[in-house]
CSV table of C-alpha atoms and ligand atoms in Angstrom, one decimal:
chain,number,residue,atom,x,y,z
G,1,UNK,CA,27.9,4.4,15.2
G,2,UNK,CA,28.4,1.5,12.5
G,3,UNK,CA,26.2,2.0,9.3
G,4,UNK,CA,23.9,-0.2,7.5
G,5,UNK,CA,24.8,-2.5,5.3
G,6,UNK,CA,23.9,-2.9,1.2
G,7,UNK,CA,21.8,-5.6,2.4
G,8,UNK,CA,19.4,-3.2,5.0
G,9,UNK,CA,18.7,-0.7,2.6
G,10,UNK,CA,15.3,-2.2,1.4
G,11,UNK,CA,13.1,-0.7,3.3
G,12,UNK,CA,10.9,-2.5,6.0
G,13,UNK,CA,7.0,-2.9,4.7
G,14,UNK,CA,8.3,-3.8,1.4
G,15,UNK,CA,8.1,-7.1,0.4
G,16,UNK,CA,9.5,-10.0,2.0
G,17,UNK,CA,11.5,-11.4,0.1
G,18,UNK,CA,14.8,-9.2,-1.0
G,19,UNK,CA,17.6,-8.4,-2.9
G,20,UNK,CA,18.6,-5.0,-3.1
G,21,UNK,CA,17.8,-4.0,-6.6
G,22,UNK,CA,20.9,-3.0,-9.2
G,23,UNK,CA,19.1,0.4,-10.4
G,24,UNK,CA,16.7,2.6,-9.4
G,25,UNK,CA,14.8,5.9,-11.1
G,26,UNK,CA,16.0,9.2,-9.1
G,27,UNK,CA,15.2,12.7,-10.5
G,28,UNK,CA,14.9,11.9,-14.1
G,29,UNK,CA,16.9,8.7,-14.7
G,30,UNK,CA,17.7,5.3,-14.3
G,31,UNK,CA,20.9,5.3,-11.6
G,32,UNK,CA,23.0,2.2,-9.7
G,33,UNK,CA,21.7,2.2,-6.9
G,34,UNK,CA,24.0,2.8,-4.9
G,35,UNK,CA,24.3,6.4,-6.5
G,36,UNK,CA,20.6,7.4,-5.2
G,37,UNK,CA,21.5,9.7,-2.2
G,38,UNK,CA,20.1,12.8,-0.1
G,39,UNK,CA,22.3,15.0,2.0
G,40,UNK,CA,21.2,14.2,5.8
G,41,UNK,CA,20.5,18.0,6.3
G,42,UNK,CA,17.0,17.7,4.0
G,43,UNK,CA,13.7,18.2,4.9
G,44,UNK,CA,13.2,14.7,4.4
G,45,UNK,CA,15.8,13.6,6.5
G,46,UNK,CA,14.6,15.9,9.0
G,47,UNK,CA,10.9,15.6,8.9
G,48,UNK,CA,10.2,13.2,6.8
G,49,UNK,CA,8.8,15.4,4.2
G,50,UNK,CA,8.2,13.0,1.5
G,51,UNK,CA,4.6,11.1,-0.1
G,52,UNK,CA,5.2,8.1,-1.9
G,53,UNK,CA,2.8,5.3,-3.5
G,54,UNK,CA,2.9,1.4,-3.3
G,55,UNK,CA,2.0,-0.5,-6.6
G,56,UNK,CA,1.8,-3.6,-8.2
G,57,UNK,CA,2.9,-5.0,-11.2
G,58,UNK,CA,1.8,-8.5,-12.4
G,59,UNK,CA,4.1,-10.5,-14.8
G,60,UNK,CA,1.9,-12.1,-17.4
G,61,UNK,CA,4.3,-14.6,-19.0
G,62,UNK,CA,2.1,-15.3,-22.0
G,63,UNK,CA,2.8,-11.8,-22.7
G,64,UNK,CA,6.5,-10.9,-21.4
G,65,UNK,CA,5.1,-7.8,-20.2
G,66,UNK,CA,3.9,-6.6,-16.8
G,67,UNK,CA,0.3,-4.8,-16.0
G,68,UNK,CA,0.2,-2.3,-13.7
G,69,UNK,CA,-2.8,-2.4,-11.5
G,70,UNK,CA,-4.7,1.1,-11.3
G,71,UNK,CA,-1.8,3.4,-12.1
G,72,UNK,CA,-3.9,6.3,-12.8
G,73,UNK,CA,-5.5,6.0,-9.4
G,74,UNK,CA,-2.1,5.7,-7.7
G,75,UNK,CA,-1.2,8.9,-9.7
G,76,UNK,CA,-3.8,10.8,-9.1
G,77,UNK,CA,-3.1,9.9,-4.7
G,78,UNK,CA,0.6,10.9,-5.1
G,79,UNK,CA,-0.7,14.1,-6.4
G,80,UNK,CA,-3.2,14.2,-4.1
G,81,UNK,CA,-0.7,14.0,-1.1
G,82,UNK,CA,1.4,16.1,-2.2
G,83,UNK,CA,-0.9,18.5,-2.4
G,84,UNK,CA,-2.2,18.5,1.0
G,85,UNK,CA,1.3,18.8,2.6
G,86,UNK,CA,2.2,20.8,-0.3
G,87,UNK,CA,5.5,19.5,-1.9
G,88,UNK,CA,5.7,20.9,-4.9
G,89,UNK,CA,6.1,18.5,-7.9
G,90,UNK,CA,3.7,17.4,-10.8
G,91,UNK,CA,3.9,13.7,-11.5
G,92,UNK,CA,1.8,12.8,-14.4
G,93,UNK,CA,0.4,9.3,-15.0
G,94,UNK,CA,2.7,9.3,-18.8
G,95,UNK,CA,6.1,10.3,-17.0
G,96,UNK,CA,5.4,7.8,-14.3
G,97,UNK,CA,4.8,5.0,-16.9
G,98,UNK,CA,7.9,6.0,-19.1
G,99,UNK,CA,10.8,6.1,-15.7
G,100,UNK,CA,8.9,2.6,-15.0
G,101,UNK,CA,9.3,1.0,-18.2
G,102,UNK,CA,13.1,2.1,-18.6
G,103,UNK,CA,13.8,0.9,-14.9
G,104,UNK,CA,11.8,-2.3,-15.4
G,105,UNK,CA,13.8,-2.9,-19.0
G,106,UNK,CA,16.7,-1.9,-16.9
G,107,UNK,CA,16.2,-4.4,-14.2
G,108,UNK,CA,14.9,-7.4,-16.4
G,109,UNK,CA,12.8,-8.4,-13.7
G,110,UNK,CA,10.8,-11.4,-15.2
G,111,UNK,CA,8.2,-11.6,-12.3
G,112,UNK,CA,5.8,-9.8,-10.1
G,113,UNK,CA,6.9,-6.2,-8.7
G,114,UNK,CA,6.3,-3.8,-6.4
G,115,UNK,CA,7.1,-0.2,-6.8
G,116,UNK,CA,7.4,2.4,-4.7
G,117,UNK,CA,6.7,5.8,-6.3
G,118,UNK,CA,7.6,9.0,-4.1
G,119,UNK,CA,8.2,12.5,-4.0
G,120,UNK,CA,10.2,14.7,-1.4
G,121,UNK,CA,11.5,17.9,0.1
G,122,UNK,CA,15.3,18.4,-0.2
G,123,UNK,CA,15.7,22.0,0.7
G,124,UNK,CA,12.8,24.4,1.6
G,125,UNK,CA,11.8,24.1,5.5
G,126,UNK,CA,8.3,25.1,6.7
G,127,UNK,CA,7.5,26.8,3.8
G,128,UNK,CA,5.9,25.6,0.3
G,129,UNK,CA,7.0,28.5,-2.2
G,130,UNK,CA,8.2,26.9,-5.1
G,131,UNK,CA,10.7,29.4,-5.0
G,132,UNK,CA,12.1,28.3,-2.1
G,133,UNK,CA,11.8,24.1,-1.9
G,134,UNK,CA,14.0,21.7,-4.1
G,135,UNK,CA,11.7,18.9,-5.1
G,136,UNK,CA,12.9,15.0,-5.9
G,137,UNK,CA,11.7,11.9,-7.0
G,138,UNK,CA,12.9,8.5,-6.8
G,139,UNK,CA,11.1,5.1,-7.5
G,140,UNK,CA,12.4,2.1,-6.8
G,141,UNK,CA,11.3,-1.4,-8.1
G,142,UNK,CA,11.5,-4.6,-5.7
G,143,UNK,CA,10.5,-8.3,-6.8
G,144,UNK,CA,7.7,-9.1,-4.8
G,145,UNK,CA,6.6,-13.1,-4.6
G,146,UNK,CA,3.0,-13.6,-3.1
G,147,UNK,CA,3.1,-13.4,0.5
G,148,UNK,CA,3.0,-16.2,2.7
G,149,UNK,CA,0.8,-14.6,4.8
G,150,UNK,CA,-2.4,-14.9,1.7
G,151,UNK,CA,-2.4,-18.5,2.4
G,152,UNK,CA,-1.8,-18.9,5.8
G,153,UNK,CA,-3.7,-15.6,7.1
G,154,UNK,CA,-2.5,-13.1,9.8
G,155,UNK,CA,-3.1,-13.2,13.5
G,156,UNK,CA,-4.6,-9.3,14.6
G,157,UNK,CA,-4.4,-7.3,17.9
G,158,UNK,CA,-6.6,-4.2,18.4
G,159,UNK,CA,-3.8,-2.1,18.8
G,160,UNK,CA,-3.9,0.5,21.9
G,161,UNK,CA,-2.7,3.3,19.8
G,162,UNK,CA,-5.1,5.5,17.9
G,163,UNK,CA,-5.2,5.8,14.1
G,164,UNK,CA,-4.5,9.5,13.6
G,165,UNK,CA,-7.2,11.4,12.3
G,166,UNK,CA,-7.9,14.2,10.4
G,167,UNK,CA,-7.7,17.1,12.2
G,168,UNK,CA,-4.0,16.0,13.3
G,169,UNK,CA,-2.1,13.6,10.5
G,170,UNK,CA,-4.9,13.0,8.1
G,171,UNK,CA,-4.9,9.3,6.9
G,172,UNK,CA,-6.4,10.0,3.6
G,173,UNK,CA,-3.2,11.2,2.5
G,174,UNK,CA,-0.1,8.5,2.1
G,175,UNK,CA,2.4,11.0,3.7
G,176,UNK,CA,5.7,9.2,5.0
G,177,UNK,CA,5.4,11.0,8.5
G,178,UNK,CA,1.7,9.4,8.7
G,179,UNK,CA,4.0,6.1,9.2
G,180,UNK,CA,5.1,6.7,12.7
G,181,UNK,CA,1.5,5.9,14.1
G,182,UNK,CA,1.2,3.0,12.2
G,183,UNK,CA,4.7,1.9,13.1
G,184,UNK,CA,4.3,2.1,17.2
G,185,UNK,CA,1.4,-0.1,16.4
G,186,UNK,CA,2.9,-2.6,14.5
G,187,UNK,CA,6.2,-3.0,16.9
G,188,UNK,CA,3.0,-3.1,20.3
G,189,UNK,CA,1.6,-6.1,17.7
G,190,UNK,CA,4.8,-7.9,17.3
G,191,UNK,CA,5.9,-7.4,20.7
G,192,UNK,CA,3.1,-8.7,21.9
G,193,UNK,CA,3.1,-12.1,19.3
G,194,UNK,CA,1.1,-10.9,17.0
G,195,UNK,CA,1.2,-10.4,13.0
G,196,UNK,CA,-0.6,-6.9,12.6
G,197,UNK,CA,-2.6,-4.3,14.4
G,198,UNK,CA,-6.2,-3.2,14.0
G,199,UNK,CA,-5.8,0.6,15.0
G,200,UNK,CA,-9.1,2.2,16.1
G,201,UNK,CA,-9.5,5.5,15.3
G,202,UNK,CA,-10.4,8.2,17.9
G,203,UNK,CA,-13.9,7.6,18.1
G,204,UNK,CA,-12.8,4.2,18.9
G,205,UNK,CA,-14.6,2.7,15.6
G,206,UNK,CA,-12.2,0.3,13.6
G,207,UNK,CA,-9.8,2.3,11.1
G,208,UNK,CA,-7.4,-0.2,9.2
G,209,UNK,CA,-4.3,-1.3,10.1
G,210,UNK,CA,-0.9,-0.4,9.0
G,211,UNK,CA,-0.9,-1.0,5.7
G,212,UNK,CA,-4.3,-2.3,4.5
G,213,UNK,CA,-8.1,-2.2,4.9
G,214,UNK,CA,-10.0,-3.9,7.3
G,215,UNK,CA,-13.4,-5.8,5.8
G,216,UNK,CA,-15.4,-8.4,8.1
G,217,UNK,CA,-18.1,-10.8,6.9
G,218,UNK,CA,-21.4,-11.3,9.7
G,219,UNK,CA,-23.9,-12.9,8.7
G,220,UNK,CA,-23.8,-12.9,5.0
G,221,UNK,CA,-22.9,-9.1,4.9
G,222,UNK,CA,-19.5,-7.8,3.8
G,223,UNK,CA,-18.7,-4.6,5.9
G,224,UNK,CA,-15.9,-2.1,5.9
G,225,UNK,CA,-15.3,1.7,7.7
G,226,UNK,CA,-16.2,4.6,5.7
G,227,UNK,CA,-13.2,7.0,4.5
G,228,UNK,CA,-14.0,9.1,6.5
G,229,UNK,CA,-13.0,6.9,9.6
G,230,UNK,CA,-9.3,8.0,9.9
G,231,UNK,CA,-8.2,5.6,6.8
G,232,UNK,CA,-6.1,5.7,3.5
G,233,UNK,CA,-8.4,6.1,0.7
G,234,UNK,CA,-7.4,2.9,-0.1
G,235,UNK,CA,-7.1,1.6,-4.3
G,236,UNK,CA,-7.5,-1.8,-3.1
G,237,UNK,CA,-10.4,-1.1,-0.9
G,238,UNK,CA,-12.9,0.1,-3.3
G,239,UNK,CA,-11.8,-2.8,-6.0
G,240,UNK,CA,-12.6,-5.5,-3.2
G,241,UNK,CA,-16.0,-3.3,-2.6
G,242,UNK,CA,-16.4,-3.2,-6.4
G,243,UNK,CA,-15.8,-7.3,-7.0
G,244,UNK,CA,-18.0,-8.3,-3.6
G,245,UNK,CA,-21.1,-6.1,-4.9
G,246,UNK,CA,-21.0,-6.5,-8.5
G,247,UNK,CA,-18.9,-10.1,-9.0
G,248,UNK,CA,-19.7,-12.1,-5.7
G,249,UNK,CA,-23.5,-10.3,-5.9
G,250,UNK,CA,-22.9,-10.1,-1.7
G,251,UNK,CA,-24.5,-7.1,0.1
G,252,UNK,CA,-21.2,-4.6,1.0
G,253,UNK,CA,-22.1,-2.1,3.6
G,254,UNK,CA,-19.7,0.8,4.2
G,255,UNK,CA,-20.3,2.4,8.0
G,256,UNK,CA,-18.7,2.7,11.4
G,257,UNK,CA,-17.7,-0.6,12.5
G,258,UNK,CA,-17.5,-1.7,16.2
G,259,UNK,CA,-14.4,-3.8,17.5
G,260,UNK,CA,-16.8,-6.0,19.1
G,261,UNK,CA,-18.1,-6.9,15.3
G,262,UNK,CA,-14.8,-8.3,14.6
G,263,UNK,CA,-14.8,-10.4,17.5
G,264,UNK,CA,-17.7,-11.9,16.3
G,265,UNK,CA,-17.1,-12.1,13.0
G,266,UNK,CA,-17.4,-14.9,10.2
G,267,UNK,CA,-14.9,-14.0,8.4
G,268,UNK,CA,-12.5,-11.0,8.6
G,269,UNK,CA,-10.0,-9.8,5.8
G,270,UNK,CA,-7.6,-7.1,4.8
G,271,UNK,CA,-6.9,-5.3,1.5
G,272,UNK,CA,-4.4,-3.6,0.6
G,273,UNK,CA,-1.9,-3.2,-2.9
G,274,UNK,CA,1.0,-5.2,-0.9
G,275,UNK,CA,-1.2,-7.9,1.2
G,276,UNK,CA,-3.4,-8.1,-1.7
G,277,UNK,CA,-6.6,-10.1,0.3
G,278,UNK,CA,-5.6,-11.7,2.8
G,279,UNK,CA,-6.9,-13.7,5.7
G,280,UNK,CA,-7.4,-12.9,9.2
G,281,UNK,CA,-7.7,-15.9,11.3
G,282,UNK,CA,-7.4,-13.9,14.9
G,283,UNK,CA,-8.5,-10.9,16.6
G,284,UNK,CA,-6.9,-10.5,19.6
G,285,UNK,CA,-7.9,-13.6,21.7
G,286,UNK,CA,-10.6,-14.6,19.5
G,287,UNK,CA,-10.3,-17.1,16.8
G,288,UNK,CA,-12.1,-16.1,13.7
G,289,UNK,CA,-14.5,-19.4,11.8
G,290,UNK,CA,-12.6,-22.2,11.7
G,291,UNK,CA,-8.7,-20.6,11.4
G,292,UNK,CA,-8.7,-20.7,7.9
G,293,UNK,CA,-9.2,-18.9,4.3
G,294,UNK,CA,-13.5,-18.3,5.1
G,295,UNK,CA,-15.8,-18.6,1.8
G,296,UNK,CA,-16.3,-15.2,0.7
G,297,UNK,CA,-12.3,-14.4,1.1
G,298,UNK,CA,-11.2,-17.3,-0.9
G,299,UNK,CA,-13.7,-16.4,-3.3
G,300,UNK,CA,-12.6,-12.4,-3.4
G,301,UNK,CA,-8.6,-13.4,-3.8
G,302,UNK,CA,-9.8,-15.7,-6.9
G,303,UNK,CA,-11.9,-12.2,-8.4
G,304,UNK,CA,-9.0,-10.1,-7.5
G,305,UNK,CA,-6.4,-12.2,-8.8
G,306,UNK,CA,-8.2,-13.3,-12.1
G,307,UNK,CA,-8.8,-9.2,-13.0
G,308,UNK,CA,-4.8,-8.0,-11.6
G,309,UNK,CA,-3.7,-11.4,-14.3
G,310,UNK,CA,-5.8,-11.2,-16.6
G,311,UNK,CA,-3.2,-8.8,-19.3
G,312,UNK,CA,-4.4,-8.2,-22.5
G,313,UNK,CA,-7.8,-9.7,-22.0
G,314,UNK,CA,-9.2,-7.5,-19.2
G,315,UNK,CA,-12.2,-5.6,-20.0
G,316,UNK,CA,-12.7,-3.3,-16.3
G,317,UNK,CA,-10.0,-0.9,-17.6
G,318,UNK,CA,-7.9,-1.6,-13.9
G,319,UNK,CA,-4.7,-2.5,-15.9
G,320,UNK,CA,-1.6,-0.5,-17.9
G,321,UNK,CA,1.3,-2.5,-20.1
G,322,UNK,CA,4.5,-2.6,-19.2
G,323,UNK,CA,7.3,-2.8,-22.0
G,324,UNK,CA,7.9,-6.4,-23.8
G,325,UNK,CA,11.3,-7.7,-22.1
G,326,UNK,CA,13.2,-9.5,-24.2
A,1,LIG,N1,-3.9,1.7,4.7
A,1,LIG,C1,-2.6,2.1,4.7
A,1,LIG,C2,-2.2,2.8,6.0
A,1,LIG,C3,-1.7,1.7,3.8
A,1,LIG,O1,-0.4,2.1,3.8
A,1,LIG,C4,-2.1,1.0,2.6
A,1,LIG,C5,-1.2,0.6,1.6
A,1,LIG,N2,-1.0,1.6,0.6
A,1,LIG,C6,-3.5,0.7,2.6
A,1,LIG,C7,-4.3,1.0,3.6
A,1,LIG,C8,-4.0,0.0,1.3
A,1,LIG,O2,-4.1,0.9,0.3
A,1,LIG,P1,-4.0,0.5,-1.2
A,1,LIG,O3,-5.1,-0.5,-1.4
A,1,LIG,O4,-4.2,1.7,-2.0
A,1,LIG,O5,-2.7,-0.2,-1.4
């Protein structure tokens, strides 16, 4: 078997663009890269027994700085996740915020990031006794240029795999093994030509795809699936929800939503920390408006990228400084 190279060790569903980075945080400090490794007989090797995050950091150049969009929030999911599949391991929102601003300062990355918070099992099997598990935590931090894909939109297949629900994988929490249903449908999309999968969820009612929300415009109304339809409780989500109803002034309703309602469909969008708001301008077969950026999107990414930008002037409380590079 011939091993990866250097240059396949960023993971796929980070962004596009990528150099592997020179350091990384693992288990308390900033390490070459190259030194961050796992024994292949973990838990986390085995079964992937690991939760991890996915934020954003916005370089404000006025400012030398980044702002780090909801880190509290992102937090309080790791903990959240780990929780539920119970990997021992308390990440508060200060340490968090200190490894990022020596590995930032370390990396000198002058531009928008993406970071990738997560904690997993080394030893421990079955069994949660902290007694018994080894706990780690690495974080990497990638460069992360705006997607393409926000301008030019994404083409969507209903996929014909099932989001997994609750009472088997819940969605709700960002688990790394949750990944596997999500990835089957994205390789059925691209297989089939297409740019992303809708997955419905076992009710049949539209879930999200495999890494954002799913919204849809009809008729004036913004609607999106409740969290309790098989989804991540998504950061982005409720910002977009938050922006629409109290920035846009547009009616947001939050309920089951029918495949046949994106079909039919002024506009349709996803959210998401990575894809930010982007465009859907296909479902399937069916062309959504006129193939393009619809009204209400373009006017969303302008809202969502004015408060993620806005530094040392916002006033919503969504943003945390990064340290002053020099
Ligand atoms: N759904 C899934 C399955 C995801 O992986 C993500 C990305 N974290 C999202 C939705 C969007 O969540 P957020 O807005 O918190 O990034």
């Amino acid at each position: 078997m011939s091993r990866a190279t250097a240059a396949d060790t960023v993971p796929s569903g980070s962004p596009a663009a990528l150099s592997t980075p020179e350091y990384i945080w693992m288990n308390g400090a900033v390490r070459p890269w190259q030194d961050a490794n796992v024994h292949v007989w973990t838990e986390v090797v085995l079964r992937a027994a690991s939760v991890f995050e996915g934020l954003r950091g916005y370089w404000v150049p006025e400012e030398s700085r980044h702002y780090f969009v909801h880190l509290d929030e992102h937090v309080r999911r790791l903990r959240e996740s780990a929780r539920v599949v119970r990997i021992p391991g308390e990440v508060t929102t200060d340490e968090l915020h200190k490894a990022l601003g020596e590995l930032i300062t370390a990396l000198g990355y002058r531009e928008d990031v993406y970071v990738r918070p997560t904690l997993y099992l080394e030893k421990g099997r079955y069994t949660s006794k902290a007694s018994a598990v080894d706990t780690g935590f690495f974080m990497p931090v990638f460069q992360s240029p705006r997607e393409p894909s926000i301008d030019t939109g994404v083409r969507c297949q209903i996929s014909s795999w099932r989001r997994s629900g609750d009472q088997s994988a819940p969605p709700r929490v960002k688990a790394a093994a949750n990944y596997y249903n999500l990835r089957l449908a994205r390789l059925e999309a691209e297989a089939n030509g297409f740019d992303e999968s809708v997955l419905l969820n076992g009710a049949g009612k539209v879930a999200e795809t495999g890494g954002a929300s799913v919204f849809l415009v009809r008729r004036n109304t913004v609607i999106t699936p409740r969290l309790s339809d098989s989804i991540l409780e998504s950061i982005t989500r409720q910002s977009a929800i938050d922006l629409l109803a109290n920035d846009l002034g547009m009616d947001v309703e939050v309920r089951e939503v029918d495949r046949t309602e994106l079909y039919l469909a002024d506009e349709v969008f996803l959210t998401g920390t990575l894809c930010e708001i982007t465009p859907v301008v296909a479902v399937d077969q069916f062309g959504i408006g006129d193939g393009t950026t619809g009204p209400v999107t373009r006017r969303l990414q302008q809202a969502y990228y004015d408060a993620c930008r806005a530094g040392a002037n916002e006033s919503r409380g969504w943003l945390t400084a990064g340290p002053t590079l020099g």
